[in-house]
Short mmCIF file of N, CA and C in Angstrom, two decimals:
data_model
loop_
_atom_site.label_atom_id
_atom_site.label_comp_id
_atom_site.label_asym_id
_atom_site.label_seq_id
_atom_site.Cartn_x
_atom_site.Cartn_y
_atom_site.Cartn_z
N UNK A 1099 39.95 198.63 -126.81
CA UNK A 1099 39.14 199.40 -127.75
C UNK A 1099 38.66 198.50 -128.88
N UNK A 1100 39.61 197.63 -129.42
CA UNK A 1100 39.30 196.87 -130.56
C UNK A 1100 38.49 195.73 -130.04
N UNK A 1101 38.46 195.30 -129.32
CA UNK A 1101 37.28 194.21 -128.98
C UNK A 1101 35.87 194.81 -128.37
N UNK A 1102 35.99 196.05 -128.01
CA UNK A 1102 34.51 196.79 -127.85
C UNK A 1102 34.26 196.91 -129.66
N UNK A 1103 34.79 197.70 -129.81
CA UNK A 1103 34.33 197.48 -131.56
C UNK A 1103 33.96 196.52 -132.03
N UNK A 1104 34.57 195.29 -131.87
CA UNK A 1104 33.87 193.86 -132.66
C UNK A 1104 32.90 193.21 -131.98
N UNK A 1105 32.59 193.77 -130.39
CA UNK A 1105 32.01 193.09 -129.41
C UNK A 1105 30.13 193.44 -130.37
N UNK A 1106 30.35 194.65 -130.13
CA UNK A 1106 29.05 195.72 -130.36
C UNK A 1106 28.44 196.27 -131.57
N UNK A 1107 29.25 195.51 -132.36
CA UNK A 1107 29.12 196.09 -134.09
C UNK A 1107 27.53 195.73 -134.25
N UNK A 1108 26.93 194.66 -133.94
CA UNK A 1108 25.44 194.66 -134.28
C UNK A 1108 24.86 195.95 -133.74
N UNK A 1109 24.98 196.34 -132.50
CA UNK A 1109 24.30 197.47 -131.71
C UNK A 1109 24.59 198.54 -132.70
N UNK A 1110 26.09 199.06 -133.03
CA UNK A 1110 26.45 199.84 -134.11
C UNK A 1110 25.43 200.08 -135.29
N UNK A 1111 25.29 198.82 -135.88
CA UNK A 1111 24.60 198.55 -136.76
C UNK A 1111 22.78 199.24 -136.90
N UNK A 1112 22.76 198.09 -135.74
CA UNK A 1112 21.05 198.74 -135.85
C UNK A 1112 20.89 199.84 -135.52
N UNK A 1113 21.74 201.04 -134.68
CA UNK A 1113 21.71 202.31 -134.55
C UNK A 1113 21.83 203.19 -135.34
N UNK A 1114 22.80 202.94 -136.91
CA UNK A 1114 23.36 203.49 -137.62
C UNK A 1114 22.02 203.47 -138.56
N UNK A 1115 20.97 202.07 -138.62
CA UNK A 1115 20.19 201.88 -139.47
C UNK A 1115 18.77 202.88 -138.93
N UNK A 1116 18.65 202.46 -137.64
CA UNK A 1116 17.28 203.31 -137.24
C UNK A 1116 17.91 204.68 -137.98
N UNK A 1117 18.85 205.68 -138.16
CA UNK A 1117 18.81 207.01 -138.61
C UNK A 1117 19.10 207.05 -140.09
N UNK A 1118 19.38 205.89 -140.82
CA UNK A 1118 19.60 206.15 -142.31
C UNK A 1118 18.89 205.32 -143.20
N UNK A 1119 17.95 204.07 -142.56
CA UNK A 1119 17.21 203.12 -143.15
C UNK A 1119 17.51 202.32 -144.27
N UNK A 1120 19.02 202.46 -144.76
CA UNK A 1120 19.29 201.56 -146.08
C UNK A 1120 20.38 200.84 -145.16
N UNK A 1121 20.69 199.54 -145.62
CA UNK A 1121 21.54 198.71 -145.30
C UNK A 1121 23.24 199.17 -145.65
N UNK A 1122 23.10 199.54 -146.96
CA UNK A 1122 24.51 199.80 -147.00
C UNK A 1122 25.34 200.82 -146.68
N UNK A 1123 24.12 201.92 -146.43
CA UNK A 1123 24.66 203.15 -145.67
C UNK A 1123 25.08 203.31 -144.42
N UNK A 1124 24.16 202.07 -143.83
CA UNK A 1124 24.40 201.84 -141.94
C UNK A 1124 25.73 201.55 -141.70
N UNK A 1125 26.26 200.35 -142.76
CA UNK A 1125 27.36 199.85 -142.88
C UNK A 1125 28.74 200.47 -142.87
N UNK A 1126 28.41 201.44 -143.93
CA UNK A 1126 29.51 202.49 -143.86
C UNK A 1126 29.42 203.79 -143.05
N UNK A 1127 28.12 204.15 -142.44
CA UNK A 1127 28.28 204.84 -141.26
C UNK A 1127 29.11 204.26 -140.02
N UNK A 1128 28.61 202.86 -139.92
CA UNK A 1128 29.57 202.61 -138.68
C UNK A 1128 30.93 202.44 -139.30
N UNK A 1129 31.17 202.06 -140.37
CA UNK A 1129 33.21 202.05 -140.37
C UNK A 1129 33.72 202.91 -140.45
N UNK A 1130 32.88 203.92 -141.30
CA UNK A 1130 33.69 205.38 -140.87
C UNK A 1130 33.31 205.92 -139.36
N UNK A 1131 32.56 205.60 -139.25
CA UNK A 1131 32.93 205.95 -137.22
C UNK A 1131 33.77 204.95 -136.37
N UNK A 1132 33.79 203.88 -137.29
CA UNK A 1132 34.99 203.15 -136.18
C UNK A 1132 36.70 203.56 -137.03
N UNK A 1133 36.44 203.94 -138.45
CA UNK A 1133 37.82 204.32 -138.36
C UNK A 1133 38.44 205.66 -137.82
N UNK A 1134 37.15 207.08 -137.71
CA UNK A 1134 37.49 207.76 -136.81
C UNK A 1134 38.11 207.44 -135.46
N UNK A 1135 37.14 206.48 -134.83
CA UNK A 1135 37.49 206.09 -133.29
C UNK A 1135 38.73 205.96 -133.26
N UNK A 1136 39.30 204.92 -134.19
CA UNK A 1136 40.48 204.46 -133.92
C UNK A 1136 41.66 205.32 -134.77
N UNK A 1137 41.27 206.56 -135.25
CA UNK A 1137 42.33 207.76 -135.39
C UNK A 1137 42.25 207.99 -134.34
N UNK A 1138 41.25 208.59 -133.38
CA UNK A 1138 41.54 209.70 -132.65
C UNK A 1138 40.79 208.88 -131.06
N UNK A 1139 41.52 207.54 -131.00
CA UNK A 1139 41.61 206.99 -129.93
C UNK A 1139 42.92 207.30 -128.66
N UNK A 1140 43.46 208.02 -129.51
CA UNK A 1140 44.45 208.61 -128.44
C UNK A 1140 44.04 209.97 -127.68
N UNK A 1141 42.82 210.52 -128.27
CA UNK A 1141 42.00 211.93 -127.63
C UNK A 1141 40.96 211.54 -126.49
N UNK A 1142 40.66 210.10 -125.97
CA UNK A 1142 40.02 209.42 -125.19
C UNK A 1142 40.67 209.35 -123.71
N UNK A 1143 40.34 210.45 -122.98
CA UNK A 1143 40.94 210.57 -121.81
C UNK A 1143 40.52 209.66 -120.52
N UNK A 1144 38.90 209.47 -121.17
CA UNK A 1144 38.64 208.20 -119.93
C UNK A 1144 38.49 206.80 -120.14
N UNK A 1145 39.11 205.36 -120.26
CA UNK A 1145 38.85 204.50 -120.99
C UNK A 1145 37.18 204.17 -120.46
N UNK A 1146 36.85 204.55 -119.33
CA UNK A 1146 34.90 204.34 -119.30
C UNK A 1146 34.22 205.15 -120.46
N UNK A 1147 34.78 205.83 -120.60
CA UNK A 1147 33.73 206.78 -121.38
C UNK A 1147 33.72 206.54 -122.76
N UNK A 1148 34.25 205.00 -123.02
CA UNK A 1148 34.71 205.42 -124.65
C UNK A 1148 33.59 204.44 -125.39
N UNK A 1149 32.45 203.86 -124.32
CA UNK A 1149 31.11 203.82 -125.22
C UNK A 1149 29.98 205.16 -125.42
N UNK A 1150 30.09 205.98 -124.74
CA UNK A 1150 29.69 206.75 -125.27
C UNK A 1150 30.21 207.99 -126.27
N UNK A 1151 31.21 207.86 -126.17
CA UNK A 1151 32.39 208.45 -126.81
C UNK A 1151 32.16 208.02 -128.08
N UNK A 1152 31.96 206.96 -128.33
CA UNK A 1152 32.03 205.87 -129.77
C UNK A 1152 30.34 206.19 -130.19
N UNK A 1153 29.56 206.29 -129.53
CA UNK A 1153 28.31 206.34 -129.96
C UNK A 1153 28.09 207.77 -130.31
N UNK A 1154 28.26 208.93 -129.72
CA UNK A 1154 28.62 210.18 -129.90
C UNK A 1154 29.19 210.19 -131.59
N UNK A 1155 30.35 209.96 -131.60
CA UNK A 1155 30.86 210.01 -133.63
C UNK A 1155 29.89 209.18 -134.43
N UNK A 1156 29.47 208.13 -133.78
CA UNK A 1156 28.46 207.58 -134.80
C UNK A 1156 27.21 208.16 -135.14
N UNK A 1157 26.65 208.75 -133.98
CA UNK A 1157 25.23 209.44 -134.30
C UNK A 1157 25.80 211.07 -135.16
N UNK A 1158 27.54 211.39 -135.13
CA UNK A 1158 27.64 212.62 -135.88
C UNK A 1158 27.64 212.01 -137.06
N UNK A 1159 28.10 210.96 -137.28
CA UNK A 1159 28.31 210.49 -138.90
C UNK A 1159 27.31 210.09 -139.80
N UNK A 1160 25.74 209.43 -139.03
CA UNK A 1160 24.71 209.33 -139.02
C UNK A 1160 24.47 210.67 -139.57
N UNK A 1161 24.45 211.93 -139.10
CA UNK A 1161 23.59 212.72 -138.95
C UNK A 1161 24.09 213.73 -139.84
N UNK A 1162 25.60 213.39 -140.68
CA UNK A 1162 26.16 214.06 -141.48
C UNK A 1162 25.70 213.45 -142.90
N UNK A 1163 25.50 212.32 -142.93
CA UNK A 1163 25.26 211.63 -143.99
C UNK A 1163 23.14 212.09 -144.17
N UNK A 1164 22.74 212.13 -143.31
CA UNK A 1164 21.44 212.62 -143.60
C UNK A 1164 21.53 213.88 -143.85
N UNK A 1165 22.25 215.18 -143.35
CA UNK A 1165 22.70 216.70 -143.85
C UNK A 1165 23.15 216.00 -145.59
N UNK A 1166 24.02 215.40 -145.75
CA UNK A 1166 24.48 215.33 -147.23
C UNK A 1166 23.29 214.62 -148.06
N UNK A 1167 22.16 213.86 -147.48
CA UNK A 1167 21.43 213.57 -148.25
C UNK A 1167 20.21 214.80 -148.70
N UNK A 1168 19.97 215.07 -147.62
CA UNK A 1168 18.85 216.37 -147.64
C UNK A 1168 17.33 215.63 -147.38
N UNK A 1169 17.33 214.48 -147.32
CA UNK A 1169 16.26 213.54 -147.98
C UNK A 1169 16.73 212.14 -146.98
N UNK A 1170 15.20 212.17 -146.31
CA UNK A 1170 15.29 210.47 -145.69
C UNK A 1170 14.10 209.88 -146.11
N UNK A 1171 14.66 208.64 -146.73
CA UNK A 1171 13.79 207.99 -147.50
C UNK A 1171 13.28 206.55 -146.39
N UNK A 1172 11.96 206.86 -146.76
CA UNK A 1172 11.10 206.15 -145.73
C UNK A 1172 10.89 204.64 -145.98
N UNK A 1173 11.23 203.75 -145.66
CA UNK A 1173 10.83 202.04 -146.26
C UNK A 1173 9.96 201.10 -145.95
N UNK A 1174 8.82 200.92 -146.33
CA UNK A 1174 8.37 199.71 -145.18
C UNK A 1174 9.58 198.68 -144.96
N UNK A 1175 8.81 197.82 -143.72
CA UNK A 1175 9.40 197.05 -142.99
C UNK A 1175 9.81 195.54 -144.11
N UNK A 1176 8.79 195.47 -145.36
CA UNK A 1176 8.44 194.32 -146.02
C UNK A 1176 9.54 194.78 -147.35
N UNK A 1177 10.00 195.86 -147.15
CA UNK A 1177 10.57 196.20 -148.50
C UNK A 1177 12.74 196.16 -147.84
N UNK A 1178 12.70 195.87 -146.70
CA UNK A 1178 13.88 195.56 -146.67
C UNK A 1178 14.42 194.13 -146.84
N UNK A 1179 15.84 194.81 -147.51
CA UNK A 1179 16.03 193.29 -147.77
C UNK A 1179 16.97 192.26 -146.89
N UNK A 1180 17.13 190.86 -147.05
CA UNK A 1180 17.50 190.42 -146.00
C UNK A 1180 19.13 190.50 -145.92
N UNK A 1181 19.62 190.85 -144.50
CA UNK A 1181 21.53 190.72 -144.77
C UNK A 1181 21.82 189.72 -143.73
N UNK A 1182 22.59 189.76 -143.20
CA UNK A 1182 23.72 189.15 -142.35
C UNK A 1182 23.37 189.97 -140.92
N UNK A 1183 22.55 190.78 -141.18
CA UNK A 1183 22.36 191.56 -139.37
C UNK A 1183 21.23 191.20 -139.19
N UNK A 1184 20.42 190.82 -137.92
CA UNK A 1184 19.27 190.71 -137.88
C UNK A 1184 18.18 192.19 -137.97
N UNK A 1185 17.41 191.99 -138.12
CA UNK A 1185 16.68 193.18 -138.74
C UNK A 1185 16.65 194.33 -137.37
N UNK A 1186 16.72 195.07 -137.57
CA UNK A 1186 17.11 196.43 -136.14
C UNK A 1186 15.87 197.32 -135.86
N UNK A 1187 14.48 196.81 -136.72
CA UNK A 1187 13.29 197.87 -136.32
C UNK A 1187 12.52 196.91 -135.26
N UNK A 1188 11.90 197.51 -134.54
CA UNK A 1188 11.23 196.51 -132.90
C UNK A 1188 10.00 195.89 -133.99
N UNK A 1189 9.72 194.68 -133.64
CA UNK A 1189 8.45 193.87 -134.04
C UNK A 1189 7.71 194.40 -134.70
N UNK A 1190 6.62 195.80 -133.84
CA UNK A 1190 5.81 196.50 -134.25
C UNK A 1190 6.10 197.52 -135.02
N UNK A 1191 5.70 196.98 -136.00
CA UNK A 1191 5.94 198.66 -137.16
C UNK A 1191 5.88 200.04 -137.10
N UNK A 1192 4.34 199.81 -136.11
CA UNK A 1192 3.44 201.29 -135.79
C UNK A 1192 4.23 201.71 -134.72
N UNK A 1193 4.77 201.13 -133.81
CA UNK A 1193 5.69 202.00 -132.83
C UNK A 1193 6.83 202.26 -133.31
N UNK A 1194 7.98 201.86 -134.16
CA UNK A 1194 9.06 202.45 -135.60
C UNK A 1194 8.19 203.72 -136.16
N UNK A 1195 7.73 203.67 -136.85
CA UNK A 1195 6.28 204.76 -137.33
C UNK A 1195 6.03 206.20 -137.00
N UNK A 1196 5.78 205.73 -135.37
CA UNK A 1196 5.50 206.90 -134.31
C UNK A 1196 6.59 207.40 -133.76
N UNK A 1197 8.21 206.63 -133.60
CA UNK A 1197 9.17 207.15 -133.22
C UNK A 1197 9.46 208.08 -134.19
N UNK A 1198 9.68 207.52 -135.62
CA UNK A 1198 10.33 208.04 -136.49
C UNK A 1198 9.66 209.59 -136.76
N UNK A 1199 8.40 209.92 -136.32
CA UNK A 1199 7.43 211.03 -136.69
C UNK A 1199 8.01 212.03 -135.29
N UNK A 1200 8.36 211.24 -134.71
CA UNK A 1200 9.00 212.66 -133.71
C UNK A 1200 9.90 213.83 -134.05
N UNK A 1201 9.53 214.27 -133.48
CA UNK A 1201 11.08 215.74 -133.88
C UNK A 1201 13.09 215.04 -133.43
N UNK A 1202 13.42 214.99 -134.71
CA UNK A 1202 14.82 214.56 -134.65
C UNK A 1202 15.30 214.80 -133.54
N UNK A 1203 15.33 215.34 -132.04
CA UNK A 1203 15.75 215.47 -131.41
C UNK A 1203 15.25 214.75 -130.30
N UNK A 1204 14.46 214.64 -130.27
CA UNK A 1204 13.18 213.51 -128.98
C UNK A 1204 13.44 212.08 -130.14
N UNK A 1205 13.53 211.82 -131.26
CA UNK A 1205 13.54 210.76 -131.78
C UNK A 1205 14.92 209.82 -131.42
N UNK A 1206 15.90 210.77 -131.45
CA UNK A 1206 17.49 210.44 -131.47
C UNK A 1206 17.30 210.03 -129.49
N UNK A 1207 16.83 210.80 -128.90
CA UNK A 1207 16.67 209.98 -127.26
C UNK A 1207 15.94 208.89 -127.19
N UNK A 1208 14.79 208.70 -127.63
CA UNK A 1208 14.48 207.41 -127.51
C UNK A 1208 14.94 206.30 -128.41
N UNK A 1209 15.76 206.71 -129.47
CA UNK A 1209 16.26 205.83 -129.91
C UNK A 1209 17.21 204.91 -129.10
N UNK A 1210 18.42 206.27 -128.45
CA UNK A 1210 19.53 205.87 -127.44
C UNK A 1210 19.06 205.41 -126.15
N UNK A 1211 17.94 205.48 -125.83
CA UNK A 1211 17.52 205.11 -124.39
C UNK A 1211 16.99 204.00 -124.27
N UNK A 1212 16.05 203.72 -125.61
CA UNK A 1212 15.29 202.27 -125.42
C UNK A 1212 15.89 201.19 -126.54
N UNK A 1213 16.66 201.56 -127.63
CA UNK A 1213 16.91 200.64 -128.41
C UNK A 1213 18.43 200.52 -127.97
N UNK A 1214 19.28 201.15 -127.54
CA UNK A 1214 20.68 201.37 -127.75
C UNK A 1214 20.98 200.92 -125.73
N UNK A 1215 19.86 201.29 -124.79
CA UNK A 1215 19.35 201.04 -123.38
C UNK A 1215 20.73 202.00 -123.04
N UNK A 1216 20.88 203.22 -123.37
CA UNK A 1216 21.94 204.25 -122.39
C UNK A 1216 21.73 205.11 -121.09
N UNK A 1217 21.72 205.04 -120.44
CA UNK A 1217 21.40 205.90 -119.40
C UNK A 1217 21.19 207.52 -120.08
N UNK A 1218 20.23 208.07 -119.19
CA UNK A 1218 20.18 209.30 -119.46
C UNK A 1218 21.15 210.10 -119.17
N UNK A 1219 22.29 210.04 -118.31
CA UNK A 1219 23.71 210.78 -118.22
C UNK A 1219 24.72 210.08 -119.60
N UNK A 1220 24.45 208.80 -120.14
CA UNK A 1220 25.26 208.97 -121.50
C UNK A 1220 24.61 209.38 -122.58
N UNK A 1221 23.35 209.18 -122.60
CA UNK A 1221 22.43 210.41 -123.77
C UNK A 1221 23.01 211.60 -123.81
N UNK A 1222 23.26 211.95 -122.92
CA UNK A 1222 23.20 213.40 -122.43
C UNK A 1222 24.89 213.96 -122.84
N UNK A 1223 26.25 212.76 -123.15
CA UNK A 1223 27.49 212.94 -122.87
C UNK A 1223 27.06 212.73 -124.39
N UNK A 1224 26.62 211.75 -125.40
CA UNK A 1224 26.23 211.44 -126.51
C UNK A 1224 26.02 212.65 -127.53
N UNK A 1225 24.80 213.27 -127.04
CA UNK A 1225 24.42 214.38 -127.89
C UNK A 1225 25.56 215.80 -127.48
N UNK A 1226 25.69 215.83 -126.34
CA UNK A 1226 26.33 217.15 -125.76
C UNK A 1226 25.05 218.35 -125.31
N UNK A 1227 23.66 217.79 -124.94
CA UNK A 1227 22.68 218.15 -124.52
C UNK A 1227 23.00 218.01 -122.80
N UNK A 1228 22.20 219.26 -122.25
CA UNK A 1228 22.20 219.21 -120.72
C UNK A 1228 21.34 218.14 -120.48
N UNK A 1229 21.89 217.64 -119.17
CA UNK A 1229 20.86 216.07 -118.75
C UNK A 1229 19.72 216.64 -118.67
N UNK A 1230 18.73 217.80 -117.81
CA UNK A 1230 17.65 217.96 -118.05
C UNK A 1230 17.30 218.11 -119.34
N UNK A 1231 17.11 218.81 -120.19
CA UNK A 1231 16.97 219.38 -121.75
C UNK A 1231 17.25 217.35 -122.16
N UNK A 1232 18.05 216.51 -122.05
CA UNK A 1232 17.67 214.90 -122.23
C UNK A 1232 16.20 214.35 -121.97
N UNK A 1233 16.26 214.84 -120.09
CA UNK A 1233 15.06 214.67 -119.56
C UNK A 1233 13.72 215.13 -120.18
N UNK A 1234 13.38 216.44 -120.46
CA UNK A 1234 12.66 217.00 -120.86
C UNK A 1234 12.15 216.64 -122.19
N UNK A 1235 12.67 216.50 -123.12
CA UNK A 1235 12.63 215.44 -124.36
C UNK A 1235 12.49 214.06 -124.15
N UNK A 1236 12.90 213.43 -123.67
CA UNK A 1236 12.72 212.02 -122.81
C UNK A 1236 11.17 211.93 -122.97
N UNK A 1237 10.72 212.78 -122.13
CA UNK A 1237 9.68 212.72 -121.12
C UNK A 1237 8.03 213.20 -122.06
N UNK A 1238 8.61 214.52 -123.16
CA UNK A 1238 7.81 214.79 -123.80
C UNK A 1238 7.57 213.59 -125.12
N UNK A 1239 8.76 212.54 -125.63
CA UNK A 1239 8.90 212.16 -126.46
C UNK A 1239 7.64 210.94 -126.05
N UNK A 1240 7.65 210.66 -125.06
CA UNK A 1240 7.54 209.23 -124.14
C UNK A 1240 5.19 209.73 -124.49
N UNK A 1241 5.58 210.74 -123.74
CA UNK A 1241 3.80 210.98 -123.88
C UNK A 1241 3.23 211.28 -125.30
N UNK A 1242 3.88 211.95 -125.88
CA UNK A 1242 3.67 212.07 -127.60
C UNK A 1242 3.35 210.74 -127.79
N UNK A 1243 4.48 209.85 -128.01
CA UNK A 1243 4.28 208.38 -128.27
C UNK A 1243 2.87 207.73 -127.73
N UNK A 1244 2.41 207.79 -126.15
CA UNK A 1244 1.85 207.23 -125.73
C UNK A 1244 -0.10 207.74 -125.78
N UNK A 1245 0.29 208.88 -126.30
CA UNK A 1245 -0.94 209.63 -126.85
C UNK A 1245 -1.25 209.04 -128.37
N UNK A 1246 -0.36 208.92 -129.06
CA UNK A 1246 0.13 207.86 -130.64
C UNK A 1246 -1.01 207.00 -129.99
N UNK A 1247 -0.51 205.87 -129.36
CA UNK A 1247 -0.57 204.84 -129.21
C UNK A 1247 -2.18 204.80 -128.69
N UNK A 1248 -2.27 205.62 -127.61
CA UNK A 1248 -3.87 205.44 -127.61
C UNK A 1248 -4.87 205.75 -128.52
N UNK A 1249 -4.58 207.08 -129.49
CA UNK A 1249 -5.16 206.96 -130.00
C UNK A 1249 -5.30 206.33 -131.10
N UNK A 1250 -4.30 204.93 -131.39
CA UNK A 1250 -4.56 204.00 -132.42
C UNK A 1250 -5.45 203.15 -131.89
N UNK A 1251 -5.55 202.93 -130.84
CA UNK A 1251 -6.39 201.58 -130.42
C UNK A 1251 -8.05 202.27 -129.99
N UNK A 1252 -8.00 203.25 -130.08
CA UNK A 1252 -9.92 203.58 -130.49
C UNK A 1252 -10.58 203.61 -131.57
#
């Protein structure tokens, strides 16, 4: 358990950041989800399952800390500052942009699917969403985006 934790802490990281956008909040989203983990690492009945297991408390702790904020504050890309993690938004700004404008629920799948690369059966163990209802969001999130995208380039 403890060397998946130190293995993956960047992945942690930039996951914790795509949903809270400040550096020091990402930070302490993931330690308080890794010191959960490792309370209630004895409630882990399958040792396979305990990356999604681990990603699951992080996106709750993520998503508790945005409930306690009320307020997500938006940053450009030029206004973050530099740390010790490499920066966690993809190259292109405008596709960060267009994810982030999705509905929190299609946003949080493509986050886990293309930045985090989970299969759609651990999305699906992640959120506690039925794999279709994953799919279905998946799929709507994917053409939203790609409708975005075309219509930036006319």
């Amino acid at each position: 358990m403890t060397s998946f934790l130190v293995e993956d802490q960047a992945r942690f990281y930039r996951l914790a950041y795509s949903y809270l956008k400040n550096r020091e909040d990402a930070l302490d989203a993931v330690q308080t989800a890794v010191c959960r983990a490792l309370e209630k690492q004895d409630s882990l009945q399958t040792p396979e399952a305990m990356r999604t297991w681990f990603y699951r408390i992080l996106v709750h702790v993520c998503t508790d800390q945005l409930r306690r904020r009320k307020t997500v504050v938006f940053l450009p890309p030029e206004a973050l500052d530099a740390g010790s993690y490499e920066d966690p938004l993809p190259e292109d700004g405008s596709l960060n942009r267009r994810v982030e404008a999705l509905p929190p629920e299609i946003a949080t799948i493509v986050r886990l699917r293309f930045y985090e690369e989970l299969s759609l059966k651990e999305i699906s163990e992640v959120t506690g969403w039925n794999l279709s209802t994953v799919k279905t969001r998946l799929y709507t999130g994917l053409r939203k985006l790609r409708i975005s995208m075309e219509g930036a380039e006319e």
